[in-house]
Amino acid sequence: MAESVKHLELVNALVRCAPTHLRGSEHRSILHDLPGPIGCDKPPKVGAFRPDVYAADVPTTTVVIGEAKTADDLDTEHTRRQLLDFARFLKLYPGSSLLLAVPWSLRARAQFLLERTAQEA
């Protein structure tokens, strides 16, 4: 399914932001699911889901997982399960980050979902 322009804008914001959340080595790997050449590297699956952005320092000590959500897909069971899988994975890498990019009007709701996910993980 083709991604909406808004979703692509949010993923681009995550790609720009992810490096600021990585510590350690100056060597980094940032994978994303933005349209690109066929055969380009996409983020690995984390649990049952593939995040929009996956960034890590090399060797891996810190991971950043970024997920972009529009108004239509923020409050769904799919999103809840995604965030939970991502949060559980990130527990393996202390100091790592789960970033959720949403339109500004959804900021408070997204913050609530991240806090609830952290409690459940």
CSV table of C-alpha atoms in Angstrom, one decimal:
chain,number,residue,atom,x,y,z
A,1,MET,CA,0.0,0.0,0.0
A,2,ALA,CA,1.4,3.4,-0.9
A,3,GLU,CA,2.3,5.6,2.0
A,4,SER,CA,0.6,9.0,2.4
A,5,VAL,CA,2.6,12.1,1.9
A,6,LYS,CA,2.2,13.0,5.6
A,7,HIS,CA,3.5,9.6,6.6
A,8,LEU,CA,6.6,10.1,4.4
A,9,GLU,CA,7.2,13.5,5.9
A,10,LEU,CA,7.1,12.0,9.4
A,11,VAL,CA,9.5,9.3,8.5
A,12,ASN,CA,11.9,11.9,7.0
A,13,ALA,CA,11.7,13.7,10.3
A,14,LEU,CA,12.7,10.5,12.1
A,15,VAL,CA,15.6,9.9,9.8
A,16,ARG,CA,16.9,13.4,10.6
A,17,CYS,CA,16.3,13.1,14.3
A,18,ALA,CA,17.6,9.5,15.0
A,19,PRO,CA,21.4,10.3,15.0
A,20,THR,CA,21.0,12.8,17.8
A,21,HIS,CA,19.7,9.9,20.0
A,22,LEU,CA,22.7,7.6,19.4
A,23,ARG,CA,25.6,7.6,21.7
A,24,GLY,CA,28.9,5.8,21.5
A,25,SER,CA,30.8,5.3,18.2
A,26,GLU,CA,30.8,7.8,15.5
A,27,HIS,CA,30.0,4.8,13.2
A,28,ARG,CA,26.3,4.5,12.7
A,29,SER,CA,23.8,2.7,10.6
A,30,ILE,CA,20.4,4.2,9.8
A,31,LEU,CA,17.9,2.1,7.9
A,32,HIS,CA,14.5,3.4,6.9
A,33,ASP,CA,11.5,2.4,4.8
A,34,LEU,CA,11.4,5.5,2.6
A,35,PRO,CA,11.1,4.8,-1.2
A,36,GLY,CA,14.5,4.1,-2.7
A,37,PRO,CA,16.3,1.9,-5.1
A,38,ILE,CA,15.1,-1.7,-5.3
A,39,GLY,CA,17.3,-3.9,-3.1
A,40,CYS,CA,18.3,-1.1,-0.7
A,41,ASP,CA,18.5,-2.1,3.0
A,42,LYS,CA,15.3,-1.8,4.9
A,43,PRO,CA,15.0,-1.9,8.7
A,44,PRO,CA,15.0,-5.4,10.3
A,45,LYS,CA,11.9,-6.8,11.8
A,46,VAL,CA,11.7,-6.1,15.5
A,47,GLY,CA,9.4,-8.7,17.0
A,48,ALA,CA,6.6,-9.2,14.5
A,49,PHE,CA,7.0,-5.7,13.0
A,50,ARG,CA,9.3,-3.7,10.7
A,51,PRO,CA,9.8,-0.2,12.1
A,52,ASP,CA,9.9,2.9,9.8
A,53,VAL,CA,13.4,3.8,11.1
A,54,TYR,CA,16.1,1.6,12.8
A,55,ALA,CA,19.3,3.3,13.8
A,56,ALA,CA,22.3,1.9,15.8
A,57,ASP,CA,25.8,2.7,16.6
A,58,VAL,CA,28.5,0.3,15.5
A,59,PRO,CA,29.2,-1.9,17.4
A,60,THR,CA,25.7,-1.9,18.7
A,61,THR,CA,25.3,-0.4,22.2
A,62,THR,CA,22.4,2.0,21.5
A,63,VAL,CA,19.4,1.5,19.2
A,64,VAL,CA,16.8,4.0,18.0
A,65,ILE,CA,13.5,2.7,16.6
A,66,GLY,CA,11.3,5.3,15.0
A,67,GLU,CA,7.7,4.9,14.0
A,68,ALA,CA,5.5,7.4,12.1
A,69,LYS,CA,1.8,7.5,12.7
A,70,THR,CA,-0.9,9.7,11.1
A,71,ALA,CA,-4.2,10.4,12.7
A,72,ASP,CA,-5.8,7.4,11.0
A,73,ASP,CA,-3.4,4.9,12.4
A,74,LEU,CA,-2.3,6.1,15.9
A,75,ASP,CA,-5.1,4.6,18.0
A,76,THR,CA,-5.2,1.1,16.7
A,77,GLU,CA,-4.5,-2.3,18.1
A,78,HIS,CA,-1.8,-2.8,15.4
A,79,THR,CA,0.0,0.3,16.7
A,80,ARG,CA,-0.3,-0.8,20.3
A,81,ARG,CA,1.3,-4.2,19.5
A,82,GLN,CA,4.0,-2.6,17.4
A,83,LEU,CA,5.0,-0.2,20.1
A,84,LEU,CA,5.0,-3.0,22.7
A,85,ASP,CA,7.3,-5.2,20.6
A,86,PHE,CA,9.6,-2.3,20.0
A,87,ALA,CA,9.8,-1.3,23.6
A,88,ARG,CA,10.5,-4.9,24.8
A,89,PHE,CA,13.3,-5.1,22.2
A,90,LEU,CA,14.9,-1.8,23.3
A,91,LYS,CA,15.1,-3.1,26.9
A,92,LEU,CA,18.1,-5.1,25.6
A,93,TYR,CA,20.0,-1.9,24.9
A,94,PRO,CA,19.9,0.5,27.9
A,95,GLY,CA,19.8,4.1,26.9
A,96,SER,CA,18.1,3.4,23.6
A,97,SER,CA,15.1,5.3,22.3
A,98,LEU,CA,11.6,4.7,20.8
A,99,LEU,CA,10.6,7.7,18.8
A,100,LEU,CA,7.0,8.2,17.7
A,101,ALA,CA,6.5,10.9,15.0
A,102,VAL,CA,3.0,12.2,14.7
A,103,PRO,CA,1.3,15.4,13.5
A,104,TRP,CA,1.6,18.1,16.1
A,105,SER,CA,-2.1,17.9,17.0
A,106,LEU,CA,-1.6,14.3,18.2
A,107,ARG,CA,1.4,15.0,20.4
A,108,ALA,CA,-0.3,14.6,23.8
A,109,ARG,CA,-2.0,11.3,22.7
A,110,ALA,CA,1.3,10.0,21.4
A,111,GLN,CA,3.0,10.8,24.6
A,112,PHE,CA,0.3,9.0,26.6
A,113,LEU,CA,0.7,5.9,24.3
A,114,LEU,CA,4.5,5.9,24.8
A,115,GLU,CA,4.2,6.1,28.6
A,116,ARG,CA,1.6,3.4,28.7
A,117,THR,CA,3.8,1.2,26.4
A,118,ALA,CA,6.8,1.7,28.7
A,119,GLN,CA,4.7,0.5,31.7
A,120,GLU,CA,3.5,-2.6,29.9
A,121,ALA,CA,6.9,-3.6,28.5
